[in-house]
XYZ file of C-alpha atoms in Angstrom:
521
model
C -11.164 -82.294 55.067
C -10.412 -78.794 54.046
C -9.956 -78.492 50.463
C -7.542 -75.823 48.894
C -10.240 -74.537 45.946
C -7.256 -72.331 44.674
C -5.043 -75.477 43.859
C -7.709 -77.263 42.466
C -8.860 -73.911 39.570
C -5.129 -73.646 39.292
C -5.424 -76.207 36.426
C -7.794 -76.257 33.651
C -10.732 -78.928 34.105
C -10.353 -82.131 32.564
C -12.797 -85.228 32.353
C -12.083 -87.967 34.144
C -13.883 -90.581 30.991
C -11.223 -88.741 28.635
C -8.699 -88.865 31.063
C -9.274 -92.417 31.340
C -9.358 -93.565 28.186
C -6.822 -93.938 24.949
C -6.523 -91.414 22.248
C -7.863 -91.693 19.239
C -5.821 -91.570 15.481
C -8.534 -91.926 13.118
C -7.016 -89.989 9.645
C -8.107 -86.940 8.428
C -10.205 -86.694 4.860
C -7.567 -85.317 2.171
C -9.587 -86.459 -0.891
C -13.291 -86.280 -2.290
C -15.379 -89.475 -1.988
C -18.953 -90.992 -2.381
C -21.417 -92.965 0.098
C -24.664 -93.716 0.986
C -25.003 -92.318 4.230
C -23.039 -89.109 6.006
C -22.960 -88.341 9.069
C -21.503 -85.173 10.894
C -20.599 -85.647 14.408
C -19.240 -88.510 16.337
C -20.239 -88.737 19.646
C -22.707 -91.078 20.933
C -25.017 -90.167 18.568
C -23.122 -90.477 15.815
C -20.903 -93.578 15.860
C -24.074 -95.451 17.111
C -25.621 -94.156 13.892
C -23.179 -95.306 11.622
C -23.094 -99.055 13.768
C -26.827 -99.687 12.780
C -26.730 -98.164 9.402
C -23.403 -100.472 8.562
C -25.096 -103.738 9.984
C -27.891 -103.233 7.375
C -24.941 -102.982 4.685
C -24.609 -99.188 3.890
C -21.619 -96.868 2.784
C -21.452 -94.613 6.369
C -18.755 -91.949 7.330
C -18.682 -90.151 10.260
C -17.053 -86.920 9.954
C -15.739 -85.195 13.411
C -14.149 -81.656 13.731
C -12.286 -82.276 16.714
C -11.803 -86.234 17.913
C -14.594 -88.906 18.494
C -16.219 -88.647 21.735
C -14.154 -85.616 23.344
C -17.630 -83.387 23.256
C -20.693 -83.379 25.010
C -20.471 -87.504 25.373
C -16.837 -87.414 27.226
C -18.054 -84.567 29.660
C -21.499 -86.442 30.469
C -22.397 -88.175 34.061
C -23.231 -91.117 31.786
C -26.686 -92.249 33.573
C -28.199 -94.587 31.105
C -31.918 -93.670 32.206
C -35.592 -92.977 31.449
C -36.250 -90.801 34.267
C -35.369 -87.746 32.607
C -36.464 -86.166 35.474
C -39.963 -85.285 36.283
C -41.287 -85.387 32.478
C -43.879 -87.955 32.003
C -46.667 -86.397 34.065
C -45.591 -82.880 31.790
C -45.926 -85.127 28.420
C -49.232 -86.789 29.457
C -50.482 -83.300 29.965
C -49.177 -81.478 27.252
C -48.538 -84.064 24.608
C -51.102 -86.623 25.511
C -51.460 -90.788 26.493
C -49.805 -91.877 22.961
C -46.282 -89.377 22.840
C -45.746 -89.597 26.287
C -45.720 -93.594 25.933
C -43.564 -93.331 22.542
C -41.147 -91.299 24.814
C -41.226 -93.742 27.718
C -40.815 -97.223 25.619
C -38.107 -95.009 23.394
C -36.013 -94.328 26.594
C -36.824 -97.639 28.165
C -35.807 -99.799 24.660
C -32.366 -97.531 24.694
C -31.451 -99.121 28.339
C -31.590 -102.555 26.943
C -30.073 -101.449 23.527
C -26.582 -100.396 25.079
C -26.251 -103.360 27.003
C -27.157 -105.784 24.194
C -24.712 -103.895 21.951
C -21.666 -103.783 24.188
C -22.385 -107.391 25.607
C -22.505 -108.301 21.254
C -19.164 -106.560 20.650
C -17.256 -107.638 24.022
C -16.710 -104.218 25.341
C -16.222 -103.736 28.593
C -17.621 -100.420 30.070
C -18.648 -101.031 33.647
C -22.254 -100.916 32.484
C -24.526 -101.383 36.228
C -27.660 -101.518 36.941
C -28.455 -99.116 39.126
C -32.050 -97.858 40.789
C -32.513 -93.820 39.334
C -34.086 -90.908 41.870
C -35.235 -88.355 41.656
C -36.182 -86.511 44.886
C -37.532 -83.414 46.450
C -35.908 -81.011 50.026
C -39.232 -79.023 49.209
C -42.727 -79.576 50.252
C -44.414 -78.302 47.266
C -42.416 -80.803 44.871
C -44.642 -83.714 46.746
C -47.427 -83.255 44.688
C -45.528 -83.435 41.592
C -43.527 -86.181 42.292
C -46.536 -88.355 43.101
C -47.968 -87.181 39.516
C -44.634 -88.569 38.228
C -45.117 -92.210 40.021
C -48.529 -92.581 38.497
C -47.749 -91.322 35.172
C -44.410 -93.384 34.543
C -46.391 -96.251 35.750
C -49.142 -95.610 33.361
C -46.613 -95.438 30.974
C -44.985 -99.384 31.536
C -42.356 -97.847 33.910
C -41.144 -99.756 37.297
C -41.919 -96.417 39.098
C -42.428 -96.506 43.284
C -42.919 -93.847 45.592
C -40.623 -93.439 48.486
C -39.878 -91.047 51.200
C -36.070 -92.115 52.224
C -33.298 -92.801 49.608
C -30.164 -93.861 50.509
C -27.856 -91.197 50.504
C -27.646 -88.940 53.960
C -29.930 -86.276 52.805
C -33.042 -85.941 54.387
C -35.872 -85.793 51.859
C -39.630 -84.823 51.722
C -40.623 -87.277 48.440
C -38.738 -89.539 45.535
C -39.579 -91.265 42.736
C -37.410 -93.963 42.258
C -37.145 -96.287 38.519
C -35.522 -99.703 38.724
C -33.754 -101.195 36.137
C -31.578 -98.079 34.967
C -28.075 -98.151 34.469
C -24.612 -96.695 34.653
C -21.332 -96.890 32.185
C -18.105 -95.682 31.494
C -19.377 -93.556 27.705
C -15.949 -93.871 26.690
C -14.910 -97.310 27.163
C -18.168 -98.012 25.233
C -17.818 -95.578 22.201
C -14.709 -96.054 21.431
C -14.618 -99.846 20.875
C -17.917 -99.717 19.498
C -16.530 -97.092 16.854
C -13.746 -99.725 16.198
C -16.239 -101.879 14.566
C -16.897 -99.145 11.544
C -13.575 -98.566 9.097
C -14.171 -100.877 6.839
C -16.134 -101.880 3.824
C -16.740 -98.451 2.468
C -17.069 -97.225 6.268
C -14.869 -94.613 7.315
C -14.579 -92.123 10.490
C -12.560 -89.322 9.557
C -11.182 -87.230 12.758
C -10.128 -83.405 12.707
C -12.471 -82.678 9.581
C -15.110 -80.393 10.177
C -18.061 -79.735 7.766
C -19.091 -76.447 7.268
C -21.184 -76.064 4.313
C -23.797 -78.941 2.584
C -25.072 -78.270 -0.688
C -28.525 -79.739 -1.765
C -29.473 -81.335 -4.906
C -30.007 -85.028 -6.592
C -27.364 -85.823 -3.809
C -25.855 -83.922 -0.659
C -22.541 -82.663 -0.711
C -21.007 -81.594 2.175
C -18.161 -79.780 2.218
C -15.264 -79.719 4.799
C -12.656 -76.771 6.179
C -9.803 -78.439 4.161
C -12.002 -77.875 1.128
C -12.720 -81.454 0.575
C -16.225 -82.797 -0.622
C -17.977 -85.576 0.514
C -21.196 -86.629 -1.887
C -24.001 -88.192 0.015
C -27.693 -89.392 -0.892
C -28.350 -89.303 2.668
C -26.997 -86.649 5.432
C -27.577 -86.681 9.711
C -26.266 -83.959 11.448
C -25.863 -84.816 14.766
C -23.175 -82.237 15.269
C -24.443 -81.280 18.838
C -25.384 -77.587 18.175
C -26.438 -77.974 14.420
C -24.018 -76.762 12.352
C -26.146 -76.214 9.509
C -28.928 -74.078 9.697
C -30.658 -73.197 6.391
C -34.436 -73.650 6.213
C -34.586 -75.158 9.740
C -34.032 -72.323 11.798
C -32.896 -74.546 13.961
C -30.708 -71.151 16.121
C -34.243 -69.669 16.929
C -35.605 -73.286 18.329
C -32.801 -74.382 20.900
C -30.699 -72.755 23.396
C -27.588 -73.832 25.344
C -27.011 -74.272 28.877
C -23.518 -75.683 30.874
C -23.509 -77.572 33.646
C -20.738 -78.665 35.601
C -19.326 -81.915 37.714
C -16.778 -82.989 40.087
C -15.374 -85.961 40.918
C -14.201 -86.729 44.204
C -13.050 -89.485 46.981
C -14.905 -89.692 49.812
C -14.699 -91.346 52.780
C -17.740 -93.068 53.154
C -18.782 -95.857 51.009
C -20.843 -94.482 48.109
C -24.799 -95.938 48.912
C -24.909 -97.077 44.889
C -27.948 -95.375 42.944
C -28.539 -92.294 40.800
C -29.770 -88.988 41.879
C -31.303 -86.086 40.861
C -33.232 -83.360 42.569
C -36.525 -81.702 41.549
C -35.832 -78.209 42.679
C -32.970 -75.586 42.281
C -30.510 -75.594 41.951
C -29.359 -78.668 40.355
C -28.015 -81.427 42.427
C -26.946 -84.845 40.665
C -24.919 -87.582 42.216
C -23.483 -91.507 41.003
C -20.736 -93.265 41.439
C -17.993 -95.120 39.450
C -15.237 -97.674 40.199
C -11.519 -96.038 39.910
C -8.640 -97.888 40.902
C -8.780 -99.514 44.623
C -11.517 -97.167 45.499
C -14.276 -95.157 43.690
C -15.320 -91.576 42.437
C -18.640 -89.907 43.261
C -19.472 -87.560 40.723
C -21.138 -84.471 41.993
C -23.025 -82.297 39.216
C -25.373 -79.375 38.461
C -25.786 -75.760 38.799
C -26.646 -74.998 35.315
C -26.590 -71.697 33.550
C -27.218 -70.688 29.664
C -23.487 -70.496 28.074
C -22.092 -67.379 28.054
C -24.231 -66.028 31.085
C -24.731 -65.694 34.594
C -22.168 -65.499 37.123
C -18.298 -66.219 37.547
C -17.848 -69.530 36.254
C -15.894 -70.459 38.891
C -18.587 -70.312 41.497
C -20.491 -73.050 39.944
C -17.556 -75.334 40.973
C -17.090 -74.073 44.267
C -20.995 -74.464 45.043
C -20.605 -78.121 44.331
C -17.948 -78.484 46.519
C -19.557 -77.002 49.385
C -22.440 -79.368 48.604
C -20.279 -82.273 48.286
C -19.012 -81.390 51.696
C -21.798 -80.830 53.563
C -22.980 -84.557 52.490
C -19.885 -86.369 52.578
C -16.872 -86.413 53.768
C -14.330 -85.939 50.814
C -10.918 -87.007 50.539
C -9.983 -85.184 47.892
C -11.212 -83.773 44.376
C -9.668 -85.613 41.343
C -11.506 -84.149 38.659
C -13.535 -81.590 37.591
C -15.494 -80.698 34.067
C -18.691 -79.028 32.882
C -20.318 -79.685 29.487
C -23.510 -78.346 27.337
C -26.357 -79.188 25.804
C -28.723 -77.953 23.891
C -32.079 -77.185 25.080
C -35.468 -77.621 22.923
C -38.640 -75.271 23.730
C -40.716 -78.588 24.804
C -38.364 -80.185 26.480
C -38.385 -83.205 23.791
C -35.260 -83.640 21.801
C -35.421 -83.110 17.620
C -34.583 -86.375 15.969
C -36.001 -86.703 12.566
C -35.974 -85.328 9.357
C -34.518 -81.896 9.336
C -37.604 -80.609 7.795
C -40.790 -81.634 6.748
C -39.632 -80.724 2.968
C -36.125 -82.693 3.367
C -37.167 -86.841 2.907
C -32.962 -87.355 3.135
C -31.701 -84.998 5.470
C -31.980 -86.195 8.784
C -31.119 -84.269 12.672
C -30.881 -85.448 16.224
C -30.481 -82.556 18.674
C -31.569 -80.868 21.528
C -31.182 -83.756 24.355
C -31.741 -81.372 27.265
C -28.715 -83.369 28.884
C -30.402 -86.794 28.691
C -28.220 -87.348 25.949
C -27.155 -91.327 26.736
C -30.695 -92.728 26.109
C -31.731 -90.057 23.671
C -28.666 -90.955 21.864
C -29.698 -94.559 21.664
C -33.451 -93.677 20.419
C -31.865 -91.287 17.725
C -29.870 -93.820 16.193
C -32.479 -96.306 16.282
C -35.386 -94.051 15.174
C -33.118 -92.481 12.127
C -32.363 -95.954 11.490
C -35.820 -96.852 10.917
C -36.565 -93.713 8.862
C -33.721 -94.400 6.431
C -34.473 -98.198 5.921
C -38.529 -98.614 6.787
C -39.329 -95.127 5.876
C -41.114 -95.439 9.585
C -40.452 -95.514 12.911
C -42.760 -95.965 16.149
C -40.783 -93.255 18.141
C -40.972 -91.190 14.871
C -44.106 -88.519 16.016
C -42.763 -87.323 19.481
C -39.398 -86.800 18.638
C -40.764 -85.317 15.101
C -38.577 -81.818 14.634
C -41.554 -80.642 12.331
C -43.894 -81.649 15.565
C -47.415 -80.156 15.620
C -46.840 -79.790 19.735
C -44.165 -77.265 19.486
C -46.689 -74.186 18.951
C -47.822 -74.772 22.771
C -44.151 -73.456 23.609
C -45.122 -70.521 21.358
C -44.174 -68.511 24.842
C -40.747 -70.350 25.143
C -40.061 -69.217 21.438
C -40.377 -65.755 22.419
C -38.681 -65.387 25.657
C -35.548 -67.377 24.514
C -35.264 -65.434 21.143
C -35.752 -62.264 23.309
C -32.605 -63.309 25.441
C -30.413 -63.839 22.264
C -31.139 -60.638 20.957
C -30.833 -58.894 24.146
C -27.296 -60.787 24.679
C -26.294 -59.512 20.811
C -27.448 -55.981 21.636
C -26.189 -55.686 25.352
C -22.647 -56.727 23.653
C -22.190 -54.373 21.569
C -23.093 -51.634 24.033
C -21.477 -52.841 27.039
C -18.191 -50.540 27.435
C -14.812 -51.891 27.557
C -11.899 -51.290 29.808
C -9.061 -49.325 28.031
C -6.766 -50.276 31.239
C -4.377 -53.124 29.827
C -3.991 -54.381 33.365
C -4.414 -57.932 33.370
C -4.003 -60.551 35.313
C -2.084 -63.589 35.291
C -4.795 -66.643 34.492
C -7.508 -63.841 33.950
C -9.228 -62.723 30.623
C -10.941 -59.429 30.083
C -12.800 -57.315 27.265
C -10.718 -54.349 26.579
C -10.911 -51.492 24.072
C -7.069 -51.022 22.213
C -6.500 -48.824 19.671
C -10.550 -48.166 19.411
C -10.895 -51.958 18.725
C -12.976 -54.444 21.379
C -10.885 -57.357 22.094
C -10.638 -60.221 24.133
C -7.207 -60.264 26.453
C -5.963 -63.649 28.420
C -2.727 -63.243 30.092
C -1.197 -67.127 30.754
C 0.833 -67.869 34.058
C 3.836 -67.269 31.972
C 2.837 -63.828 31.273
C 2.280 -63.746 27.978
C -0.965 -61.775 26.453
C -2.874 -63.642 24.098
C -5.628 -61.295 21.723
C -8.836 -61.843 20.102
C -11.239 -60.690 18.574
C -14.291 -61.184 20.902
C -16.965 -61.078 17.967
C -18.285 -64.630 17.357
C -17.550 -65.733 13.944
C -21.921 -67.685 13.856
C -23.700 -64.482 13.726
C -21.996 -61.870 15.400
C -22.608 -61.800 19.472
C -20.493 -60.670 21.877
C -18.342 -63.734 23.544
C -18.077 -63.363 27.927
C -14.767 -65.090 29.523
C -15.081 -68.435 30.610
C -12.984 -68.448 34.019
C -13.805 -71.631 34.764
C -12.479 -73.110 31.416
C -10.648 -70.143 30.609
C -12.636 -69.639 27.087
C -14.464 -66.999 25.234
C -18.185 -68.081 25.281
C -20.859 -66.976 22.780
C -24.041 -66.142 25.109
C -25.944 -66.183 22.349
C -25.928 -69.918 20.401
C -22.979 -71.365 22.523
C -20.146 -71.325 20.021
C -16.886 -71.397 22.444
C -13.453 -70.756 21.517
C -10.049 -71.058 23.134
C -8.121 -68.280 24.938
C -6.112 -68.343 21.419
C -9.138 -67.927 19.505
C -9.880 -71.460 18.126
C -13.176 -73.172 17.683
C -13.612 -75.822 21.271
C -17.133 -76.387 19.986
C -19.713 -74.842 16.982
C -22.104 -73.844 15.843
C -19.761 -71.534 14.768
C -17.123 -73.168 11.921
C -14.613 -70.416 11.822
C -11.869 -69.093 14.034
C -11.513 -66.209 15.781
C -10.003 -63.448 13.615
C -8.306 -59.908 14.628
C -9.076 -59.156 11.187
C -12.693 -61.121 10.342
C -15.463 -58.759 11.324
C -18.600 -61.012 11.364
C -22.232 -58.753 9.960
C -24.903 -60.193 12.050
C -27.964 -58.878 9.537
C -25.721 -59.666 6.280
C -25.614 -63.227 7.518
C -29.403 -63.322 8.085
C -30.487 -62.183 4.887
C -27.704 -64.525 3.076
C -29.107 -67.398 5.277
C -25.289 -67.933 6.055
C -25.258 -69.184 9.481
């Protein structure tokens, strides 16, 4: 079938697990209170927290700047897996025998975990067990994916070698785990976060933190000026939003990747894919209406960089028809993550000198399982003092000075992003047009310039309000994107997601080295 790409970029993406699911109404925080445990973010990470920390009778609130579940976990592909791709023959190697196997049983214990929770609180989420893949086009990926097989197996992993999958895509090598699974994150979260208000338990929507003071207790305060006093905190705001002592901006980077969802023809062959090489391909399926959806995904770029956004989509496409034979696109979305320098997520204390302040980031868009293990690792810490996962997933981890070189070239890139952005000229031609942004100098000022299919201009000021980068148009997602940390911001100029807790502002000029030596950022 030939598809009409302009029609489909005509409107703006949208996720088919949001689109599917209810909205959410939980109240906003207008008054100061007291609990045992806070947590910032509510996504998978978050609202799981808060389940296992109220079964073992503590005060939790989740606090969420936007709604619950409309970031990174409502624009996932939602494969509940181990096989983070090929990673365990990298950990035995680099980490040794006993992290690579506290990352394996981790990611293996989350599978189960879901299931037994959602099967425990009747929700129904079209959770499958499904085989996971990932396979190779490329001769010199054979090698490596038979160093996968042996290590997962090492590890207590149902791991096989195989040299046809089941899609029509002819392959050189896979690696294939049994006893994975599939879901619908939405359908799960959201009736699992159902279970918290109550007893002392709260979720608070639309309330974003944006400061936490340290003392005796935490207290964390929110944009509406509210304070919330805490003797325990976990940020598990995505991107942290808090960044004192941890340094946490020179340790992770961002990177978007993008899906869509289409009907096909054929029946999908069940399974979920991933290749080894670039770029990115990802494939599963999931039950919609009469029929089902196969969800195409990939081509992943650091936010903010790289090429027209809207190539990324149109590259999946082609792929999608080259191996099927589509129907028609339904949906399409793309999402980030944050990206460690080893490859491991940080779930733990935020630093070693912090024994109540707690982080889980940096998923590396494994995010469903890693979710699972951060809730049940921070968990542990916070009622055993202990947990078995506890040293590979340690933030503080020994193991990180072997990416000493990753440090340095992704540190290089932000400052070359911050740098190239304020040099890079701008356009004093105010020809715009309709459904296009552009940088343009007026009246000596830089500023960001989105004209809507109504024709109406819509300004900003194009310096990001974390530390003081230069944002690129989104065209894709029609955004202003901060290449630097990944703060993005609507064509109007607010906050879509942090690190950055402030709105854009014609007249709020952000000082890049002031906030540095403040350690305001």
């Amino acid at each position: 079938m030939n598809i009409d790409k302009r029609k489909i970029f005509k409107n703006l993406p949208q996720s088919y697990w949001i689109a599917s699911a209810s909205n959410t109404n939980y109240p906003i925080l207008n008054e100061d209170i007291s609990v045992d445990v806070a947590i910032v973010g509510g996504g998978l990470v978050g609202i799981s927290c808060a389940y296992l920390l109220k079964k073992e009778g503590l005060r939790v609130v989740v606090l969420e700047a936007g709604h619950i579940a409309n970031g990174t976990t409502g624009h996932t592909t939602a494969k509940i897996t181990s096989q983070h791709e090929l990673i365990y023959s990298k950990l035995k190697n680099q980490m040794g025998e006993e992290l690579a196997r506290q990352y394996a049983e981790a990611n293996e214990t989350a599978i189960q975990e879901i299931r037994k929770i959602a099967e425990a609180n009747n929700i129904q989420c079209d959770y499958i067990v499904q085989p996971a893949f990932v396979y190779t086009q490329q001769d010199e990926y054979i090698q490596e994916i038979n160093d996968e097989v042996k290590a997962a197996s090492s590890l207590g992993i149902k791991a096989s070698y195989i040299e046809e999958i089941p899609l029509p895509i002819s392959i050189k090598a896979a690696v294939r785990f049994d006893n994975q699974a599939q879901f619908h994150p939405l359908k799960y979260l959201l009736d699992l976060a159902k279970t918290i208000p109550d007893n002392d338990c709260h979720i608070f929507e639309q309330t974003r933190a944006i400061d936490i003071e340290e003392g005796d207790n935490y207290v964390i305060t929110t944009a509406q000026g509210k304070k919330i006093t805490a003797k325990k905190v976990i940020i598990a705001s995505h991107y942290p939003f808090y960044n004192k002592h941890g340094m946490y901006f020179t340790r992770i980077y961002p990177e978007r990747s993008y899906v869509v969802a289409i009907r096909a023809k054929e029946k999908y062959p069940g399974g979920m894919y991933i290749n080894a090489e670039e770029p990115a391909r990802s494939l599963r399926h999931q039950s919609y209406e009469d029929g089902e959806l196969i969800l195409v995904g990939g081509n992943h770029h650091k936010t903010g960089q790289g090429v027209d956004t809207i190539k990324h989509y149109e590259t999946l496409i082609d792929f999608a028809n080259d191996t099927f034979t589509v129907e028609n696109i339904l949906y399409r979305w793309s999402t980030q993550d944050c990206m460690t320098l080893d490859g491991i997520p940080y779930v733990g204390h935020y630093t070693s000198n912090t024994p109540n302040l707690y982080i889980a980031t940096g998923f590396g868009k494994w995010g469903m399982t890693n979710s699972m293990v951060s809730a049940m690792l921070l968990r542990d810490l916070i009622i055993k003092g202990k947990s078995p996962w506890q040293d590979v997933y340690n933030p503080s981890r020994k193991t990180i000075l072997a990416s000493a070189k990753n440090f340095i070239v992704e540190n290089f890139n932000v400052a070359q992003q911050l740098i190239d952005g304020k040099l890079a000229p701008a356009s004093e031609d105010v020809n715009v047009n309709l459904g296009e942004g552009e940088i343009l100098k007026i009246d000596g000022k830089r500023v960001g310039v989105y004209r809507d299919e109504e024709d109406k201009l819509h300004i900003v000021n194009t310096t990001c309000t974390h530390m003081g980068c230069e944002l690129s148009w989104n065209s894709a997602e029609r955004s202003w994107d901060c290449p630097c940390h990944g703060s993005r911001f609507s064509y109007e100029g607010e906050i879509i997601e942090g690190p950055a807790s402030q709105h854009l502002s014609m007249t709020n000029d952000v000082n890049t080295f002031e906030k540095l030596f403040k350690d305001d950022y």
